[in-house]
Amino acid sequence: MSAGASAAPAARPTPDRRTSLLATGALLAMTACWGSTFFLIKDLLDRVPTLDFLAVRFAIAGVVMVLVAPRAVQRLSPESRRHALVLGGVYGLAQILQTSGLAHTAASVSGFITGMYVVLTPVLAALLLRTRTTRTTWAAVALATAGLGVLTLDGVAVGFGEAITLVSAVLYALHIVGLGAWSNAREALGMSIVQLLVIAVVCLVATAPDGIVLPPTPADWLSVVYMALFAGALALIGQTWAQAHLPPTRSAIIMSMEPVFAAFFAVLLGGEALTARMALGGLMVLAAMLVVEALPRRRKVEAEVQHLAV
């Protein structure tokens, strides 16, 4: 993130309840879409190397969106274009580190460490944007983190894989904070397209020296196209638009539902058995999201009561 992010941004107008609910719904839909890809990716990576898959996925997403909305990037202000380039680079590097970490650590441990962006987001938002995080929000962060641990962890040892996965979590948190500071609803589409193209270039550069392995079957291509268009392009557009209306920490807590949706789809479509740990961890993360969603409404009611009292 550029040095300009260290200064406190101009205050945004508080969105109305309807817009806030739509933004929350967009983040939840995006998170559910991400969660639906876990068992697809697990199967696909038996035949296609991770970086090759990421490069093809984001290249398809970026090219299709350029063809669908060719003028969206042209309408971006120079500042927004620079911001999107930075955000795309941060996200692309996070993807590479996370997937590289998976080669050295268990998937469950990787999922938990990656989910630490829930804790890192308010810390980075306080340092870079000088935002205040309430005690209730910190409690929701702690509850979401504990829920992620219950849902995913069977034990953890710190090594190379865990270390680079933690770096990826820091980068994901930076991406969330950056979107919170820089995104706006009018330029969400153009910023998303630039980010997708930058992510594709970063992944292509990382995998190009060894050559690119393409999906071998029509079914594999169908999976990649689904993940490119729905869990890639539309998800990033939804996140960019939603974060123009929601604070970074609130967005991170909502997005911590990703492993909950991943477990749900693994049970529903992937043939996995539902366990008590899955249910308990999922309920804890859901409770954290409901707490952080109820907080703005409570503040509004309290403000109205105080106004009437005066």
mmCIF file of C-alpha atoms in Angstrom:
data_model
loop_
_atom_site.group_PDB
_atom_site.id
_atom_site.type_symbol
_atom_site.label_atom_id
_atom_site.label_comp_id
_atom_site.label_asym_id
_atom_site.label_seq_id
_atom_site.Cartn_x
_atom_site.Cartn_y
_atom_site.Cartn_z
ATOM 1 C CA MET A 1 0.000 0.000 0.000
ATOM 2 C CA SER A 2 1.329 3.433 -0.890
ATOM 3 C CA ALA A 3 2.422 5.949 1.679
ATOM 4 C CA GLY A 4 -0.705 7.969 0.957
ATOM 5 C CA ALA A 5 -2.762 5.346 2.748
ATOM 6 C CA SER A 6 -1.145 6.246 6.044
ATOM 7 C CA ALA A 7 -3.042 9.491 6.193
ATOM 8 C CA ALA A 8 -6.588 9.439 7.493
ATOM 9 C CA PRO A 9 -9.000 9.420 4.531
ATOM 10 C CA ALA A 10 -11.847 11.865 4.262
ATOM 11 C CA ALA A 11 -14.865 10.639 6.186
ATOM 12 C CA ARG A 12 -17.468 8.914 4.070
ATOM 13 C CA PRO A 13 -21.161 9.472 4.549
ATOM 14 C CA THR A 14 -22.779 6.709 6.584
ATOM 15 C CA PRO A 15 -24.818 4.487 4.232
ATOM 16 C CA ASP A 16 -28.527 4.080 4.873
ATOM 17 C CA ARG A 17 -29.822 0.810 6.287
ATOM 18 C CA ARG A 18 -30.905 -0.527 2.887
ATOM 19 C CA THR A 19 -27.528 0.144 1.273
ATOM 20 C CA SER A 20 -25.734 -1.370 4.272
ATOM 21 C CA LEU A 21 -27.856 -4.525 4.046
ATOM 22 C CA LEU A 22 -27.246 -4.778 0.286
ATOM 23 C CA ALA A 23 -23.485 -4.435 0.860
ATOM 24 C CA THR A 24 -23.587 -7.116 3.563
ATOM 25 C CA GLY A 25 -25.593 -9.361 1.245
ATOM 26 C CA ALA A 26 -23.067 -8.821 -1.553
ATOM 27 C CA LEU A 27 -20.164 -9.787 0.733
ATOM 28 C CA LEU A 28 -22.037 -12.861 1.971
ATOM 29 C CA ALA A 29 -22.868 -13.938 -1.592
ATOM 30 C CA MET A 30 -19.225 -13.468 -2.592
ATOM 31 C CA THR A 31 -18.035 -15.402 0.463
ATOM 32 C CA ALA A 32 -20.490 -18.235 -0.245
ATOM 33 C CA CYS A 33 -19.211 -18.358 -3.820
ATOM 34 C CA TRP A 34 -15.626 -18.616 -2.580
ATOM 35 C CA GLY A 35 -16.655 -21.342 -0.145
ATOM 36 C CA SER A 36 -18.287 -23.336 -2.952
ATOM 37 C CA THR A 37 -14.960 -23.640 -4.782
ATOM 38 C CA PHE A 38 -12.927 -25.486 -2.131
ATOM 39 C CA PHE A 39 -13.920 -29.013 -3.066
ATOM 40 C CA LEU A 40 -13.679 -28.118 -6.781
ATOM 41 C CA ILE A 41 -10.150 -26.772 -6.345
ATOM 42 C CA LYS A 42 -9.118 -29.790 -4.271
ATOM 43 C CA ASP A 43 -10.134 -32.068 -7.159
ATOM 44 C CA LEU A 44 -8.693 -29.873 -9.924
ATOM 45 C CA LEU A 45 -5.261 -29.506 -8.314
ATOM 46 C CA ASP A 46 -4.693 -33.234 -8.743
ATOM 47 C CA ARG A 47 -4.253 -32.486 -12.471
ATOM 48 C CA VAL A 48 -3.274 -28.804 -12.738
ATOM 49 C CA PRO A 49 -0.494 -27.119 -10.703
ATOM 50 C CA THR A 50 -1.727 -24.436 -8.333
ATOM 51 C CA LEU A 51 -0.077 -21.408 -9.947
ATOM 52 C CA ASP A 52 -1.117 -22.539 -13.437
ATOM 53 C CA PHE A 53 -4.712 -22.828 -12.234
ATOM 54 C CA LEU A 54 -4.596 -19.339 -10.683
ATOM 55 C CA ALA A 55 -3.063 -17.814 -13.815
ATOM 56 C CA VAL A 56 -5.670 -19.338 -16.134
ATOM 57 C CA ARG A 57 -8.540 -18.535 -13.755
ATOM 58 C CA PHE A 58 -7.741 -14.849 -13.369
ATOM 59 C CA ALA A 59 -6.740 -14.400 -17.013
ATOM 60 C CA ILE A 60 -10.170 -15.668 -18.088
ATOM 61 C CA ALA A 61 -11.881 -13.442 -15.514
ATOM 62 C CA GLY A 62 -9.957 -10.329 -16.575
ATOM 63 C CA VAL A 63 -10.320 -10.837 -20.338
ATOM 64 C CA VAL A 64 -14.052 -11.582 -20.131
ATOM 65 C CA MET A 65 -14.706 -8.489 -18.017
ATOM 66 C CA VAL A 66 -12.711 -6.296 -20.433
ATOM 67 C CA LEU A 67 -14.851 -7.627 -23.293
ATOM 68 C CA VAL A 68 -18.086 -7.096 -21.343
ATOM 69 C CA ALA A 69 -17.248 -3.591 -20.091
ATOM 70 C CA PRO A 70 -14.397 -2.213 -22.225
ATOM 71 C CA ARG A 71 -14.909 1.414 -21.177
ATOM 72 C CA ALA A 72 -15.039 0.810 -17.415
ATOM 73 C CA VAL A 73 -11.248 0.997 -17.093
ATOM 74 C CA GLN A 74 -11.063 4.092 -19.302
ATOM 75 C CA ARG A 75 -13.504 5.899 -16.998
ATOM 76 C CA LEU A 76 -11.259 5.387 -13.965
ATOM 77 C CA SER A 77 -9.487 8.415 -12.595
ATOM 78 C CA PRO A 78 -5.668 8.178 -12.666
ATOM 79 C CA GLU A 79 -5.688 7.888 -8.866
ATOM 80 C CA SER A 80 -8.196 5.018 -8.870
ATOM 81 C CA ARG A 81 -6.207 3.260 -11.584
ATOM 82 C CA ARG A 82 -3.053 3.459 -9.456
ATOM 83 C CA HIS A 83 -4.935 2.213 -6.420
ATOM 84 C CA ALA A 84 -6.342 -0.737 -8.375
ATOM 85 C CA LEU A 85 -2.850 -1.642 -9.619
ATOM 86 C CA VAL A 86 -1.541 -1.701 -6.041
ATOM 87 C CA LEU A 87 -4.533 -3.687 -4.752
ATOM 88 C CA GLY A 88 -4.250 -6.229 -7.574
ATOM 89 C CA GLY A 89 -0.551 -6.707 -6.894
ATOM 90 C CA VAL A 90 -1.165 -7.192 -3.164
ATOM 91 C CA TYR A 91 -3.947 -9.717 -3.796
ATOM 92 C CA GLY A 92 -1.984 -11.610 -6.448
ATOM 93 C CA LEU A 93 1.046 -11.962 -4.164
ATOM 94 C CA ALA A 94 -1.243 -13.095 -1.333
ATOM 95 C CA GLN A 95 -2.691 -15.796 -3.601
ATOM 96 C CA ILE A 96 0.776 -17.079 -4.515
ATOM 97 C CA LEU A 97 2.011 -17.165 -0.915
ATOM 98 C CA GLN A 98 -1.157 -18.835 0.351
ATOM 99 C CA THR A 99 -1.083 -21.560 -2.278
ATOM 100 C CA SER A 100 2.678 -22.062 -1.854
ATOM 101 C CA GLY A 101 2.107 -22.446 1.883
ATOM 102 C CA LEU A 102 -0.392 -25.205 1.195
ATOM 103 C CA ALA A 103 2.485 -27.346 -0.119
ATOM 104 C CA HIS A 104 4.131 -27.203 3.315
ATOM 105 C CA THR A 105 1.225 -27.284 5.772
ATOM 106 C CA ALA A 106 -2.137 -28.958 6.274
ATOM 107 C CA ALA A 107 -5.144 -27.403 4.523
ATOM 108 C CA SER A 108 -6.949 -26.963 7.849
ATOM 109 C CA VAL A 109 -4.003 -25.074 9.365
ATOM 110 C CA SER A 110 -3.689 -22.968 6.209
ATOM 111 C CA GLY A 111 -7.380 -22.101 6.426
ATOM 112 C CA PHE A 112 -7.058 -20.956 10.029
ATOM 113 C CA ILE A 113 -3.904 -18.886 9.481
ATOM 114 C CA THR A 114 -5.355 -17.283 6.349
ATOM 115 C CA GLY A 115 -8.470 -16.439 8.368
ATOM 116 C CA MET A 116 -6.277 -14.422 10.726
ATOM 117 C CA TYR A 117 -6.936 -11.473 8.415
ATOM 118 C CA VAL A 118 -9.990 -11.039 10.668
ATOM 119 C CA VAL A 119 -7.638 -10.002 13.490
ATOM 120 C CA LEU A 120 -5.087 -8.228 11.303
ATOM 121 C CA THR A 121 -7.624 -6.020 9.484
ATOM 122 C CA PRO A 122 -8.629 -3.853 12.484
ATOM 123 C CA VAL A 123 -4.968 -3.609 13.546
ATOM 124 C CA LEU A 124 -3.879 -2.406 10.104
ATOM 125 C CA ALA A 125 -6.933 -0.142 9.792
ATOM 126 C CA ALA A 126 -5.949 1.516 13.080
ATOM 127 C CA LEU A 127 -2.321 1.932 11.978
ATOM 128 C CA LEU A 128 -2.913 3.043 8.377
ATOM 129 C CA LEU A 129 -6.326 4.714 8.463
ATOM 130 C CA ARG A 130 -6.380 5.767 12.130
ATOM 131 C CA THR A 131 -9.782 4.167 12.635
ATOM 132 C CA ARG A 132 -11.155 3.300 16.066
ATOM 133 C CA THR A 133 -12.376 -0.220 16.792
ATOM 134 C CA THR A 134 -14.985 -0.568 19.531
ATOM 135 C CA ARG A 135 -14.823 -3.162 22.297
ATOM 136 C CA THR A 136 -17.869 -4.895 20.848
ATOM 137 C CA THR A 137 -16.170 -5.175 17.448
ATOM 138 C CA TRP A 138 -12.991 -6.549 19.078
ATOM 139 C CA ALA A 139 -15.184 -9.105 20.876
ATOM 140 C CA ALA A 140 -16.684 -10.095 17.520
ATOM 141 C CA VAL A 141 -13.159 -10.398 16.053
ATOM 142 C CA ALA A 142 -12.119 -12.667 18.941
ATOM 143 C CA LEU A 143 -15.278 -14.769 18.581
ATOM 144 C CA ALA A 144 -14.779 -15.160 14.821
ATOM 145 C CA THR A 145 -11.121 -16.158 15.329
ATOM 146 C CA ALA A 146 -12.057 -18.715 17.998
ATOM 147 C CA GLY A 147 -14.767 -20.068 15.715
ATOM 148 C CA LEU A 148 -12.263 -20.444 12.865
ATOM 149 C CA GLY A 149 -9.981 -22.362 15.226
ATOM 150 C CA VAL A 150 -12.761 -24.733 16.306
ATOM 151 C CA LEU A 151 -13.848 -25.201 12.688
ATOM 152 C CA THR A 152 -10.436 -25.858 11.145
ATOM 153 C CA LEU A 153 -7.676 -26.717 13.620
ATOM 154 C CA ASP A 154 -6.559 -30.164 14.777
ATOM 155 C CA GLY A 155 -3.149 -28.888 15.819
ATOM 156 C CA VAL A 156 -0.535 -26.482 14.501
ATOM 157 C CA ALA A 157 3.249 -26.257 14.405
ATOM 158 C CA VAL A 158 5.037 -23.166 13.130
ATOM 159 C CA GLY A 159 7.286 -23.763 10.132
ATOM 160 C CA PHE A 160 8.022 -22.349 6.669
ATOM 161 C CA GLY A 161 4.535 -23.104 5.317
ATOM 162 C CA GLU A 162 2.816 -21.493 8.288
ATOM 163 C CA ALA A 163 5.105 -18.438 8.088
ATOM 164 C CA ILE A 164 4.420 -17.628 4.433
ATOM 165 C CA THR A 165 0.717 -18.312 4.940
ATOM 166 C CA LEU A 166 0.713 -15.744 7.745
ATOM 167 C CA VAL A 167 2.339 -13.250 5.366
ATOM 168 C CA SER A 168 -0.489 -13.947 2.910
ATOM 169 C CA ALA A 169 -3.012 -13.223 5.680
ATOM 170 C CA VAL A 170 -1.310 -9.850 6.271
ATOM 171 C CA LEU A 171 -1.588 -9.108 2.545
ATOM 172 C CA TYR A 172 -5.271 -10.105 2.450
ATOM 173 C CA ALA A 173 -5.875 -7.763 5.396
ATOM 174 C CA LEU A 174 -4.020 -4.989 3.544
ATOM 175 C CA HIS A 175 -6.247 -5.618 0.518
ATOM 176 C CA ILE A 176 -9.380 -5.316 2.662
ATOM 177 C CA VAL A 177 -8.101 -2.121 4.312
ATOM 178 C CA GLY A 178 -7.052 -0.706 0.936
ATOM 179 C CA LEU A 179 -10.467 -1.362 -0.583
ATOM 180 C CA GLY A 180 -12.079 0.232 2.454
ATOM 181 C CA ALA A 181 -9.992 3.368 1.930
ATOM 182 C CA TRP A 182 -9.941 3.607 -1.858
ATOM 183 C CA SER A 183 -13.015 1.951 -3.381
ATOM 184 C CA ASN A 184 -16.119 3.829 -4.444
ATOM 185 C CA ALA A 185 -19.372 2.504 -5.859
ATOM 186 C CA ARG A 186 -19.112 4.419 -9.168
ATOM 187 C CA GLU A 187 -15.725 2.939 -10.080
ATOM 188 C CA ALA A 188 -16.169 -0.551 -8.598
ATOM 189 C CA LEU A 189 -16.351 -2.258 -12.001
ATOM 190 C CA GLY A 190 -13.283 -0.559 -13.482
ATOM 191 C CA MET A 191 -11.197 -1.084 -10.330
ATOM 192 C CA SER A 192 -12.192 -4.762 -10.241
ATOM 193 C CA ILE A 193 -11.164 -5.299 -13.876
ATOM 194 C CA VAL A 194 -7.746 -3.727 -13.283
ATOM 195 C CA GLN A 195 -7.248 -5.857 -10.170
ATOM 196 C CA LEU A 196 -8.191 -9.045 -12.051
ATOM 197 C CA LEU A 197 -5.734 -8.268 -14.855
ATOM 198 C CA VAL A 198 -2.918 -7.487 -12.406
ATOM 199 C CA ILE A 199 -3.581 -10.703 -10.439
ATOM 200 C CA ALA A 200 -3.469 -12.668 -13.713
ATOM 201 C CA VAL A 201 -0.148 -11.044 -14.718
ATOM 202 C CA VAL A 202 1.396 -11.703 -11.278
ATOM 203 C CA CYS A 203 0.386 -15.380 -11.405
ATOM 204 C CA LEU A 204 1.490 -15.763 -15.051
ATOM 205 C CA VAL A 205 4.912 -14.295 -14.256
ATOM 206 C CA ALA A 206 5.258 -16.674 -11.296
ATOM 207 C CA THR A 207 4.422 -19.799 -13.296
ATOM 208 C CA ALA A 208 5.753 -18.926 -16.784
ATOM 209 C CA PRO A 209 9.345 -20.211 -16.274
ATOM 210 C CA ASP A 210 8.069 -23.789 -15.914
ATOM 211 C CA GLY A 211 5.448 -23.497 -18.657
ATOM 212 C CA ILE A 212 1.694 -23.383 -18.179
ATOM 213 C CA VAL A 213 -0.336 -26.560 -17.722
ATOM 214 C CA LEU A 214 -3.933 -26.173 -18.950
ATOM 215 C CA PRO A 215 -6.968 -28.073 -17.606
ATOM 216 C CA PRO A 216 -7.067 -31.432 -19.419
ATOM 217 C CA THR A 217 -10.809 -32.170 -19.651
ATOM 218 C CA PRO A 218 -14.032 -30.276 -20.517
ATOM 219 C CA ALA A 219 -15.259 -30.824 -16.940
ATOM 220 C CA ASP A 220 -12.062 -29.220 -15.600
ATOM 221 C CA TRP A 221 -12.504 -26.258 -17.946
ATOM 222 C CA LEU A 222 -16.096 -25.883 -16.742
ATOM 223 C CA SER A 223 -14.865 -25.728 -13.134
ATOM 224 C CA VAL A 224 -12.203 -23.155 -14.017
ATOM 225 C CA VAL A 225 -14.683 -20.971 -15.930
ATOM 226 C CA TYR A 226 -17.119 -21.073 -12.986
ATOM 227 C CA MET A 227 -14.354 -20.090 -10.577
ATOM 228 C CA ALA A 228 -13.098 -17.400 -12.969
ATOM 229 C CA LEU A 229 -16.423 -15.699 -13.646
ATOM 230 C CA PHE A 230 -18.414 -16.233 -10.452
ATOM 231 C CA ALA A 231 -15.797 -16.744 -7.700
ATOM 232 C CA GLY A 232 -13.356 -14.447 -9.507
ATOM 233 C CA ALA A 233 -14.842 -11.571 -11.518
ATOM 234 C CA LEU A 234 -18.291 -11.193 -9.956
ATOM 235 C CA ALA A 235 -16.970 -11.843 -6.446
ATOM 236 C CA LEU A 236 -14.293 -9.144 -6.722
ATOM 237 C CA ILE A 237 -16.772 -6.661 -8.195
ATOM 238 C CA GLY A 238 -19.147 -7.412 -5.312
ATOM 239 C CA GLN A 239 -16.364 -6.987 -2.743
ATOM 240 C CA THR A 240 -15.131 -3.732 -4.267
ATOM 241 C CA TRP A 241 -18.651 -2.263 -4.358
ATOM 242 C CA ALA A 242 -19.585 -3.510 -0.876
ATOM 243 C CA GLN A 243 -16.428 -2.132 0.718
ATOM 244 C CA ALA A 244 -17.309 1.307 -0.618
ATOM 245 C CA HIS A 245 -20.142 1.182 1.955
ATOM 246 C CA LEU A 246 -18.776 -0.913 4.860
ATOM 247 C CA PRO A 247 -15.813 -0.402 7.238
ATOM 248 C CA PRO A 248 -12.842 -2.768 6.706
ATOM 249 C CA THR A 249 -13.173 -4.610 10.042
ATOM 250 C CA ARG A 250 -16.890 -5.231 9.562
ATOM 251 C CA SER A 251 -16.147 -6.533 6.051
ATOM 252 C CA ALA A 252 -13.425 -8.870 7.365
ATOM 253 C CA ILE A 253 -15.754 -10.386 9.973
ATOM 254 C CA ILE A 254 -18.457 -10.991 7.350
ATOM 255 C CA MET A 255 -15.854 -12.565 5.052
ATOM 256 C CA SER A 256 -14.733 -14.904 7.844
ATOM 257 C CA MET A 257 -17.852 -16.895 6.896
ATOM 258 C CA GLU A 258 -15.839 -18.330 3.984
ATOM 259 C CA PRO A 259 -14.667 -21.516 5.794
ATOM 260 C CA VAL A 260 -18.212 -21.949 7.147
ATOM 261 C CA PHE A 261 -19.577 -21.958 3.597
ATOM 262 C CA ALA A 262 -16.676 -24.203 2.534
ATOM 263 C CA ALA A 263 -17.654 -26.745 5.199
ATOM 264 C CA PHE A 264 -21.332 -26.432 4.224
ATOM 265 C CA PHE A 265 -20.659 -27.163 0.547
ATOM 266 C CA ALA A 266 -18.179 -29.933 1.427
ATOM 267 C CA VAL A 267 -20.955 -31.667 3.389
ATOM 268 C CA LEU A 268 -23.709 -30.872 0.860
ATOM 269 C CA LEU A 269 -21.850 -31.604 -2.381
ATOM 270 C CA GLY A 270 -18.446 -33.031 -1.458
ATOM 271 C CA GLY A 271 -19.598 -36.033 0.541
ATOM 272 C CA GLU A 272 -17.976 -35.031 3.845
ATOM 273 C CA ALA A 273 -19.643 -35.856 7.172
ATOM 274 C CA LEU A 274 -20.987 -33.075 9.386
ATOM 275 C CA THR A 275 -19.175 -33.022 12.739
ATOM 276 C CA ALA A 276 -19.926 -31.305 16.027
ATOM 277 C CA ARG A 277 -16.779 -29.179 15.589
ATOM 278 C CA MET A 278 -17.995 -27.968 12.189
ATOM 279 C CA ALA A 279 -21.358 -27.017 13.666
ATOM 280 C CA LEU A 280 -19.915 -25.287 16.745
ATOM 281 C CA GLY A 281 -17.213 -23.400 14.861
ATOM 282 C CA GLY A 282 -19.677 -22.322 12.182
ATOM 283 C CA LEU A 283 -22.158 -21.060 14.777
ATOM 284 C CA MET A 284 -19.407 -19.061 16.536
ATOM 285 C CA VAL A 285 -18.383 -17.331 13.299
ATOM 286 C CA LEU A 286 -22.034 -16.696 12.422
ATOM 287 C CA ALA A 287 -22.610 -15.199 15.889
ATOM 288 C CA ALA A 288 -19.634 -12.860 15.396
ATOM 289 C CA MET A 289 -21.060 -11.681 12.076
ATOM 290 C CA LEU A 290 -24.500 -11.065 13.625
ATOM 291 C CA VAL A 291 -22.904 -9.079 16.470
ATOM 292 C CA VAL A 292 -21.018 -6.793 14.111
ATOM 293 C CA GLU A 293 -24.100 -6.392 11.910
ATOM 294 C CA ALA A 294 -26.338 -5.508 14.859
ATOM 295 C CA LEU A 295 -23.898 -2.893 16.177
ATOM 296 C CA PRO A 296 -24.667 -0.103 13.633
ATOM 297 C CA ARG A 297 -28.418 -0.552 14.153
ATOM 298 C CA ARG A 298 -27.975 -0.356 17.939
ATOM 299 C CA ARG A 299 -25.960 2.842 17.594
ATOM 300 C CA LYS A 300 -28.640 4.361 15.366
ATOM 301 C CA VAL A 301 -31.385 3.522 17.887
ATOM 302 C CA GLU A 302 -29.311 4.964 20.750
ATOM 303 C CA ALA A 303 -28.683 8.159 18.771
ATOM 304 C CA GLU A 304 -32.392 8.526 18.026
ATOM 305 C CA VAL A 305 -33.266 8.023 21.711
ATOM 306 C CA GLN A 306 -30.720 10.655 22.746
ATOM 307 C CA HIS A 307 -32.077 13.068 20.126
ATOM 308 C CA LEU A 308 -35.631 12.591 21.412
ATOM 309 C CA ALA A 309 -34.462 13.074 24.995
ATOM 310 C CA VAL A 310 -32.948 16.431 24.069
#
